[in-house]
CSV table of C-alpha atoms in Angstrom, one decimal:
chain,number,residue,atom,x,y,z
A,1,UNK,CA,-59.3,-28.0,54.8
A,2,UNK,CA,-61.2,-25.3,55.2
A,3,UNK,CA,-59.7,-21.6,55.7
A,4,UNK,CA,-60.9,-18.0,57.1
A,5,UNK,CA,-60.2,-14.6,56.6
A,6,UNK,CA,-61.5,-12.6,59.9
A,7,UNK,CA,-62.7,-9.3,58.5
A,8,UNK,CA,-64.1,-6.8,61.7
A,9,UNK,CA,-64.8,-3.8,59.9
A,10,UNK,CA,-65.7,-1.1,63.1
A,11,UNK,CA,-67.2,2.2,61.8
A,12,UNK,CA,-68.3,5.3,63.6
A,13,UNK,CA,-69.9,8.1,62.5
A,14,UNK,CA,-70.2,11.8,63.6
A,15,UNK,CA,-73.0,13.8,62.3
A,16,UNK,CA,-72.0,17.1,61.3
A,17,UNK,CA,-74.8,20.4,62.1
A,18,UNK,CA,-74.1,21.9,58.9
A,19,UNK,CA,-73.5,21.7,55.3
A,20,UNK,CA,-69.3,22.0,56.2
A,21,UNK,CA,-67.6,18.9,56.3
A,22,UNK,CA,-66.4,17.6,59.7
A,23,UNK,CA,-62.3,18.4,60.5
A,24,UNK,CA,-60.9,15.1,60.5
A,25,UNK,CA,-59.8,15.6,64.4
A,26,UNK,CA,-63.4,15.6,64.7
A,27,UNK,CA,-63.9,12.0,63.9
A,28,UNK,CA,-64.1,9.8,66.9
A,29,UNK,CA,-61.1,7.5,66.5
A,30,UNK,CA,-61.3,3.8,66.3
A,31,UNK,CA,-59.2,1.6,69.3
A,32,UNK,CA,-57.2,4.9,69.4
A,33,UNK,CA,-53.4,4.4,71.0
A,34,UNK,CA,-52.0,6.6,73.7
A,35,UNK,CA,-51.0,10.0,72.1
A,36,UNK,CA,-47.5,10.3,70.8
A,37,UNK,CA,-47.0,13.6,72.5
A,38,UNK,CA,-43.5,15.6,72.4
A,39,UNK,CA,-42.7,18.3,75.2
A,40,UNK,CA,-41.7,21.6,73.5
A,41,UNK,CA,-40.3,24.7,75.6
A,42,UNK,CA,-38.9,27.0,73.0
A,43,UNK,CA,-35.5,27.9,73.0
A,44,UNK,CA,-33.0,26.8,75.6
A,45,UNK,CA,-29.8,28.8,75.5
A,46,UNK,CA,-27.0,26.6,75.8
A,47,UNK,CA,-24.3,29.0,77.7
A,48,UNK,CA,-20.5,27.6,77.5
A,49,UNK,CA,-17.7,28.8,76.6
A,50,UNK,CA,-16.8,30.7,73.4
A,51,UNK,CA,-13.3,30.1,71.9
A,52,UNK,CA,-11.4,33.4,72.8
A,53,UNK,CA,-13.8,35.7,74.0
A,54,UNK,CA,-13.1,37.6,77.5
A,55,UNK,CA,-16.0,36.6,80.2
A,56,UNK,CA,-17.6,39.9,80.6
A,57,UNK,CA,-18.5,39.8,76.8
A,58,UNK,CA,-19.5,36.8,76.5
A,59,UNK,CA,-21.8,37.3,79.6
A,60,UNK,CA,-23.0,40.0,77.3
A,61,UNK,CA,-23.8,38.2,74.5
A,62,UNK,CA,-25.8,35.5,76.5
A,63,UNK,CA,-28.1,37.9,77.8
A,64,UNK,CA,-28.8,39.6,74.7
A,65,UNK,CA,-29.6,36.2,73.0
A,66,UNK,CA,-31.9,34.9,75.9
A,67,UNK,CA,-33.6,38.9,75.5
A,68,UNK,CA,-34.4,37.8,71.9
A,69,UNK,CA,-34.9,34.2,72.4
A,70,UNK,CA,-38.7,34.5,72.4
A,71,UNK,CA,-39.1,35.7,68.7
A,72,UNK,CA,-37.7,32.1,67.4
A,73,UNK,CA,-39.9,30.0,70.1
A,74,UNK,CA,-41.3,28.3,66.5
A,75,UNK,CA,-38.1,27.7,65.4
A,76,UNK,CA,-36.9,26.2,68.4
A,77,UNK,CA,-39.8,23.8,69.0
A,78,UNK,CA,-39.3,22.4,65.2
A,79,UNK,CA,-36.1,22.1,66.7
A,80,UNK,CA,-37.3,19.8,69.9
A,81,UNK,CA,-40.0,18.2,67.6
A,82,UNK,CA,-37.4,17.1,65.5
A,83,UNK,CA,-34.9,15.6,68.1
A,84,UNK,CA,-37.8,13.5,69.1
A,85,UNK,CA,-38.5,11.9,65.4
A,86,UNK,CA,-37.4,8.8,65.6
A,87,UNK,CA,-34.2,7.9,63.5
A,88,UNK,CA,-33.6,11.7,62.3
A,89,UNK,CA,-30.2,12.7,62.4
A,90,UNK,CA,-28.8,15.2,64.6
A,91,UNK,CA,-26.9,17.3,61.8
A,92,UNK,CA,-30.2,17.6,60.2
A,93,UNK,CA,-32.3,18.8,62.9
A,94,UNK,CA,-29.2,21.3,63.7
A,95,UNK,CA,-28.7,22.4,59.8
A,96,UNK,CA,-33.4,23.0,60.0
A,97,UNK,CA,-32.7,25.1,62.9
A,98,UNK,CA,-29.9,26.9,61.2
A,99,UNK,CA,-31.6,27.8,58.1
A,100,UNK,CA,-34.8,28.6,60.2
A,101,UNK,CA,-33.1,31.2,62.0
A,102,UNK,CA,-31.4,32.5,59.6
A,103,UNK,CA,-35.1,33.3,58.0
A,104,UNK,CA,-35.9,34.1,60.9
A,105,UNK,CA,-33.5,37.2,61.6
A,106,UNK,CA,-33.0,38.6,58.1
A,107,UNK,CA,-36.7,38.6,57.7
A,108,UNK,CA,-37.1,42.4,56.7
A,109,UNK,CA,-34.1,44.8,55.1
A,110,UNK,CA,-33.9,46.3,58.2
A,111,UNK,CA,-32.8,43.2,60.0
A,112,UNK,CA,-30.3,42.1,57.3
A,113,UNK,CA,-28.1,45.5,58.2
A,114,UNK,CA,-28.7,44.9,61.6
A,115,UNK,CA,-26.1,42.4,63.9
A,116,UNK,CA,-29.4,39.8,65.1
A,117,UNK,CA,-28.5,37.3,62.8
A,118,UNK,CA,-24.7,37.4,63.9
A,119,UNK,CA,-25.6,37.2,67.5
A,120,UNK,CA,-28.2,34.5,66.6
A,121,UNK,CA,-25.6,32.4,64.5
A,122,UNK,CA,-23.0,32.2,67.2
A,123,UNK,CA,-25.7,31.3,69.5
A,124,UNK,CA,-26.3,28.3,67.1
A,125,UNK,CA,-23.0,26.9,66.9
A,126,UNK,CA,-22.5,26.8,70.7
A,127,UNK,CA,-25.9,24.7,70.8
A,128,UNK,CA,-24.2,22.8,68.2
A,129,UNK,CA,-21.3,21.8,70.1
A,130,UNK,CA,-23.0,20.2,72.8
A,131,UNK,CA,-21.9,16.6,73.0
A,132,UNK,CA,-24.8,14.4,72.0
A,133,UNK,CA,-25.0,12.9,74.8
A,134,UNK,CA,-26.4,16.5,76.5
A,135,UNK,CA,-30.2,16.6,74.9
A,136,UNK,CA,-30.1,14.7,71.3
A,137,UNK,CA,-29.2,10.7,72.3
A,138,UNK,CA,-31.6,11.2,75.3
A,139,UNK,CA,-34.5,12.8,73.3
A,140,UNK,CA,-34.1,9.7,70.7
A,141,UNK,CA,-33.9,7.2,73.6
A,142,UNK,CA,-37.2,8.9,74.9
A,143,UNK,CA,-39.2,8.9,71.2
A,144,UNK,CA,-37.8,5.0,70.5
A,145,UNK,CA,-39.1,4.0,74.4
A,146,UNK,CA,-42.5,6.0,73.8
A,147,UNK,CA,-42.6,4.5,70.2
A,148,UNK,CA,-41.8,1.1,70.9
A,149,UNK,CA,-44.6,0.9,73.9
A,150,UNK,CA,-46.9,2.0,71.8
A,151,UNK,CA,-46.5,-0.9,69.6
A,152,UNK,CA,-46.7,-3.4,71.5
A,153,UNK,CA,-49.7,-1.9,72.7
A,154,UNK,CA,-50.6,-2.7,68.8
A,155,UNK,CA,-49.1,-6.1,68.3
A,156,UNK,CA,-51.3,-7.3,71.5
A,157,UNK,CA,-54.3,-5.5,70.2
A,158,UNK,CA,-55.0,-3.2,72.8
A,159,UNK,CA,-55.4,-0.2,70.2
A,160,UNK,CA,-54.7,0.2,66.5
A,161,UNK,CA,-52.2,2.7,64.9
A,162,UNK,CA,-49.5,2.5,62.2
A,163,UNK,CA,-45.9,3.2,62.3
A,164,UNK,CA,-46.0,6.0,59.8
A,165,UNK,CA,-48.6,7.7,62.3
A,166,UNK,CA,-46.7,8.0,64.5
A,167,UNK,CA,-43.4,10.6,64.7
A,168,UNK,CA,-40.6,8.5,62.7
A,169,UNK,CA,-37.7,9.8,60.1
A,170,UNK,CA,-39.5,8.5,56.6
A,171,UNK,CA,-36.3,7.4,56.1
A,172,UNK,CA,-36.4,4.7,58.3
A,173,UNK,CA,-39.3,3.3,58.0
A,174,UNK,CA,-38.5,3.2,53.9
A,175,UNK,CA,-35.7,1.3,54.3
A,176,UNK,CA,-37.2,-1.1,56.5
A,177,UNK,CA,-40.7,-1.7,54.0
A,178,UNK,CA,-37.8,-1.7,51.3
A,179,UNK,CA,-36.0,-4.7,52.4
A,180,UNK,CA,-38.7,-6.5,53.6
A,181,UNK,CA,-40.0,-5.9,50.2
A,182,UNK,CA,-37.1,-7.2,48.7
A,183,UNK,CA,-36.5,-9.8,50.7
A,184,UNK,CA,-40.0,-11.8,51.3
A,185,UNK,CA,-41.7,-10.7,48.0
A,186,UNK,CA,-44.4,-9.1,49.8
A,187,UNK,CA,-45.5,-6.0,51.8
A,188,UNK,CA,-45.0,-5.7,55.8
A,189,UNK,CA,-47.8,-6.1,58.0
A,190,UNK,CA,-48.6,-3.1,60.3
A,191,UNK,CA,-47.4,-5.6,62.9
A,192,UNK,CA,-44.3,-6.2,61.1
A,193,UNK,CA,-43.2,-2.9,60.6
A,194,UNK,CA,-43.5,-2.3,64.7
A,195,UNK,CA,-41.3,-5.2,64.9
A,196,UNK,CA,-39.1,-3.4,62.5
A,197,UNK,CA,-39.0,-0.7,63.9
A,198,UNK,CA,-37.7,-2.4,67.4
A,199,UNK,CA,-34.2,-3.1,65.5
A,200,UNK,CA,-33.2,0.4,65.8
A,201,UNK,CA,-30.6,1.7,68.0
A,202,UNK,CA,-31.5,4.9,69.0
A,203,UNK,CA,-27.8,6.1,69.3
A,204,UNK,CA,-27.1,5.6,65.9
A,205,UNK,CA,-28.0,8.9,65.6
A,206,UNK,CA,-29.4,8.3,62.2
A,207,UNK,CA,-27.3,5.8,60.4
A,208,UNK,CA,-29.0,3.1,59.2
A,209,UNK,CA,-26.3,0.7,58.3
A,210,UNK,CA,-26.6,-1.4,61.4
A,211,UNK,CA,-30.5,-0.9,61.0
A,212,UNK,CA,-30.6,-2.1,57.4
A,213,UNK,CA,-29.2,-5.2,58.5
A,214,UNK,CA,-31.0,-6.1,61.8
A,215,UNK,CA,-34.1,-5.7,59.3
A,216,UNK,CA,-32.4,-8.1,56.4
A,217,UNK,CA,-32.2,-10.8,59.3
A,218,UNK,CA,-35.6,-10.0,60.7
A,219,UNK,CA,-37.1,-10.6,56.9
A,220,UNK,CA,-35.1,-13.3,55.9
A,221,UNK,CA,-37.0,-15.3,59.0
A,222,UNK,CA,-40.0,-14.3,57.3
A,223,UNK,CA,-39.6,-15.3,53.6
A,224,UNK,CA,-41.6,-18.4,54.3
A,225,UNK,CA,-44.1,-16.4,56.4
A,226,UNK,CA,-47.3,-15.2,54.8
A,227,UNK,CA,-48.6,-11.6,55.9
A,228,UNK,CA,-52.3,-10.7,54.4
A,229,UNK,CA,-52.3,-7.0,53.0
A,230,UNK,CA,-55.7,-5.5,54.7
A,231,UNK,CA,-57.4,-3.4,51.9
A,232,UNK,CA,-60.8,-1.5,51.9
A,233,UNK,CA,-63.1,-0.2,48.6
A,234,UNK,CA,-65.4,2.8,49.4
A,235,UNK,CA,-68.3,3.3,47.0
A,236,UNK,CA,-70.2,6.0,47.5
A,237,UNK,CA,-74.2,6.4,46.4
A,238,UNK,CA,-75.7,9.7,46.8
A,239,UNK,CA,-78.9,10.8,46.2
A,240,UNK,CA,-82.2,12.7,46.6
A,241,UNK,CA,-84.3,10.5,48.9
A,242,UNK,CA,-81.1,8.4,49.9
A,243,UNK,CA,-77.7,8.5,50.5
A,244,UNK,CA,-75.5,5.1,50.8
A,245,UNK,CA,-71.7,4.0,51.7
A,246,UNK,CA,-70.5,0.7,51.3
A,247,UNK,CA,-66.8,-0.5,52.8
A,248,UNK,CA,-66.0,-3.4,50.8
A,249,UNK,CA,-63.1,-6.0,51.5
A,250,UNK,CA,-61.4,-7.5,48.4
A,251,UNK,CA,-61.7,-11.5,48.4
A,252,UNK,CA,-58.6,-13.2,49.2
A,253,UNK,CA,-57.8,-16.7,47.9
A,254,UNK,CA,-54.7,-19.2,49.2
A,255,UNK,CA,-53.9,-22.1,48.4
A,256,UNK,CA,-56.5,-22.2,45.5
A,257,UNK,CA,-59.0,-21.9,48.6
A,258,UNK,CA,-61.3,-19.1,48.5
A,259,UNK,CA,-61.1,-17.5,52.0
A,260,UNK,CA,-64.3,-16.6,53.7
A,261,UNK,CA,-65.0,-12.7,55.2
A,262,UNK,CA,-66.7,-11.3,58.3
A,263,UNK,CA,-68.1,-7.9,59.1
A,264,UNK,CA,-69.0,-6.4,61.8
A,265,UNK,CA,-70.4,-2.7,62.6
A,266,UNK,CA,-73.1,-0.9,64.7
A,267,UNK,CA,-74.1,-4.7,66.4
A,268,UNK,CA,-74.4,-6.0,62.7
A,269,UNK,CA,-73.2,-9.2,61.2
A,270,UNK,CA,-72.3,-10.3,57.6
A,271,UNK,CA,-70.1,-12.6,56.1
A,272,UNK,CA,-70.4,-11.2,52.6
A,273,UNK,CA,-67.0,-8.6,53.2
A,274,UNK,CA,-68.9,-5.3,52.8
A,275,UNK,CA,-70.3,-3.3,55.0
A,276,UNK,CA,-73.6,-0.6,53.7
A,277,UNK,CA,-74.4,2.1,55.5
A,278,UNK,CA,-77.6,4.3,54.2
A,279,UNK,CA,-78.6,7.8,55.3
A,280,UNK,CA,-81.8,9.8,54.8
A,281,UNK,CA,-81.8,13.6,56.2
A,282,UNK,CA,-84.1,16.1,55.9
A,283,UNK,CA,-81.6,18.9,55.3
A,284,UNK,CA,-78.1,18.5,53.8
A,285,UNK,CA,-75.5,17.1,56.7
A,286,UNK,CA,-72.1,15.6,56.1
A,287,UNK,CA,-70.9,13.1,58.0
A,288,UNK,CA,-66.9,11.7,58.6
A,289,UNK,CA,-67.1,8.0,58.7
A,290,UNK,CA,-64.4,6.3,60.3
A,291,UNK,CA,-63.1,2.3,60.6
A,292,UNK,CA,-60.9,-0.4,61.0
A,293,UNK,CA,-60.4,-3.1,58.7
A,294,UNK,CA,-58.3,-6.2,60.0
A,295,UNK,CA,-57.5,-9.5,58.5
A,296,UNK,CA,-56.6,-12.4,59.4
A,297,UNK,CA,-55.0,-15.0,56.9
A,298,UNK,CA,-55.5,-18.8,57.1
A,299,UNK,CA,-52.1,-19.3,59.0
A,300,UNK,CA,-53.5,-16.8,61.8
A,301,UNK,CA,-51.3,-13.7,60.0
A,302,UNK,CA,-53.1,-10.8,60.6
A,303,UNK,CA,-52.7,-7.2,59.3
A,304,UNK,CA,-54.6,-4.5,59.5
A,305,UNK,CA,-55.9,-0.8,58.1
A,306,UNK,CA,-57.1,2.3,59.8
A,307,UNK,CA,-59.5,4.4,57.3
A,308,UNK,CA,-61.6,7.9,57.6
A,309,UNK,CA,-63.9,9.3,54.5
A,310,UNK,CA,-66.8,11.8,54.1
A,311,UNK,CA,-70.4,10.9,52.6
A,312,UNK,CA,-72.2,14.2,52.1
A,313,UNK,CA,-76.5,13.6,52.0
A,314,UNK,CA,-78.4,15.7,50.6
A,315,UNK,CA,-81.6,16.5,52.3
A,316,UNK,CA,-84.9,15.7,51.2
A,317,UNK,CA,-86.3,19.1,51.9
A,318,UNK,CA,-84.1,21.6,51.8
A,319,UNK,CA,-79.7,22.4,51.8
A,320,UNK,CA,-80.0,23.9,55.1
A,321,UNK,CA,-82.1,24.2,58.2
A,322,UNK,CA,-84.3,27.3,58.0
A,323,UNK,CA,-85.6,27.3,54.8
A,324,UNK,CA,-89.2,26.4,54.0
A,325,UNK,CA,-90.2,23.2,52.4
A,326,UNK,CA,-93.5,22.9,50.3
């Protein structure tokens, strides 16, 4: 019975106009997803009411906060960026802002005599006894709806982007990969960890008891499952008169069957599982080369494995444009 692996290996490349290499926001990106983008609006001043303080002072207090509000807009967009990470915990995004405030107003010796960081600190702990319900549940519900579309967006493949690309507690997605891990013997597909990813309630605020086991039930239906691990070998070869790159897929065997490769870039076709591209230039250019390797097992498992690099080629002539060749 024969198998195949189904290797598409999609590169791009941006030429850069100069010896500098290329920001990696300058390569073009491959089947790119929608962007994972969180709204930030610097600091919101939560005004309630403070335990045993009279009403004209505490009307005071407000608007001196909201006057110096402005100089911790950084700090309170870490703040918003956090409550949007998927899976962090509220207390930890509360005890960041804390400590960045604190920073923040006892910056110079001048401030540290002065009463900012008081004022700022009892600002805090009225944010901080907000029911969760008020902006930290919603914001979670909002990155786990935004995440989760996204990912299915993958699993159909309509675009190609991992789960750790995207804005996720590390902590979570460890403990899923760790289970799995332990569970099935193997490593998660992309695809896999999207679906892990799905288990999570988004008002567990963090705790990842009831996570941990959604995931030990997901993997246990996939110990007899086989997921392929997509993997790419860059070799570089650069020279005078010519400058190479080759993307090279490992052979995978099953079975005791030796499992077949494809590769496909710029219209090209090869069934060898490597990809060469070669580059002469008169003048030194860099360019940032990126691709998508995905493949496909004999059971129709697939995984796959987003990659960027740089190949600098040195010209023929001269470093740089400008200078005289003989």
């Amino acid at each position: 019975m024969d198998s195949t692996l189904f290797v598409p290996i999609l590169i791009s490349v941006l030429q850069a106009n100069g010896p500098a290499p290329l920001e990696p926001h300058q390569a073009e990106n491959i089947y790119s997803c929608p962007k994972f983008t969180i709204p930030v609006d610097g600091c919101t001043i939560v005004e309630s009411d403070i335990s045993g303080v009279p009403d004209k002072l505490e009307n005071w207090f407000f608007d001196i906060v909201n006057e110096v509000a402005e100089e911790y807009t950084d700090e309170c967009n870490t703040h918003d960026r956090n409550y949007w990470t998927l899976g962090k915990s509220r207390d930890s995004s509360d005890q960041q802002l804390r400590a960045d405030f604190k920073e923040e107003a006892t910056e110079s010796w001048l401030e540290k005599l002065g009463p900012e960081w008081t004022l700022v600190k009892k600002a805090w702990e009225v944010m901080a006894g907000v029911p969760d319900d008020a902006y930290y549940f919603p914001r979670q519900q909002d990155a786990y709806n935004t995440y989760t579309g996204i990912g299915k967006k993958v699993k159909a493949n309509q675009c190609f982007e991992t789960a750790a690309d995207l804005p996720i507690d590390a902590s979570l997605l460890n403990v899923a990969k760790a289970t799995f891990r332990s569970i099935t013997s193997r490593e998660p597909t992309s695809y896999e960890e999207f679906d892990m990813v799905e288990l999570y309630n988004s008002r567990d605020g963090g705790n990842l008891n009831n996570f941990r086991i959604a995931v030990d039930a997901y993997a246990t239906s996939k110990i007899n499952v086989s997921g392929p691990e997509a993997k790419v070998v860059v070799t570089k070869d650069v020279g005078i008169d010519q400058s190479s790159i080759t993307f090279s897929v490992p052979q995978y065997s099953a079975d005791g069957q030796k499992l077949e490769t494809y590769v496909r870039a710029f219209g090209k076709d090869s069934k060898t599982g490597s990809l060469t591209l070669s580059f002469k230039e008169k003048y030194d250019y860099t360019y940032t080369i990126s691709g998508l390797v995905v493949v496909t097992d004999e059971n129709g498992n697939s995984d796959f494995k987003k990659f960027e690099t740089q190949l600098k080629v040195n010209g023929w002539c001269s470093n740089r444009e400008g200078v005289a060749c003989y």
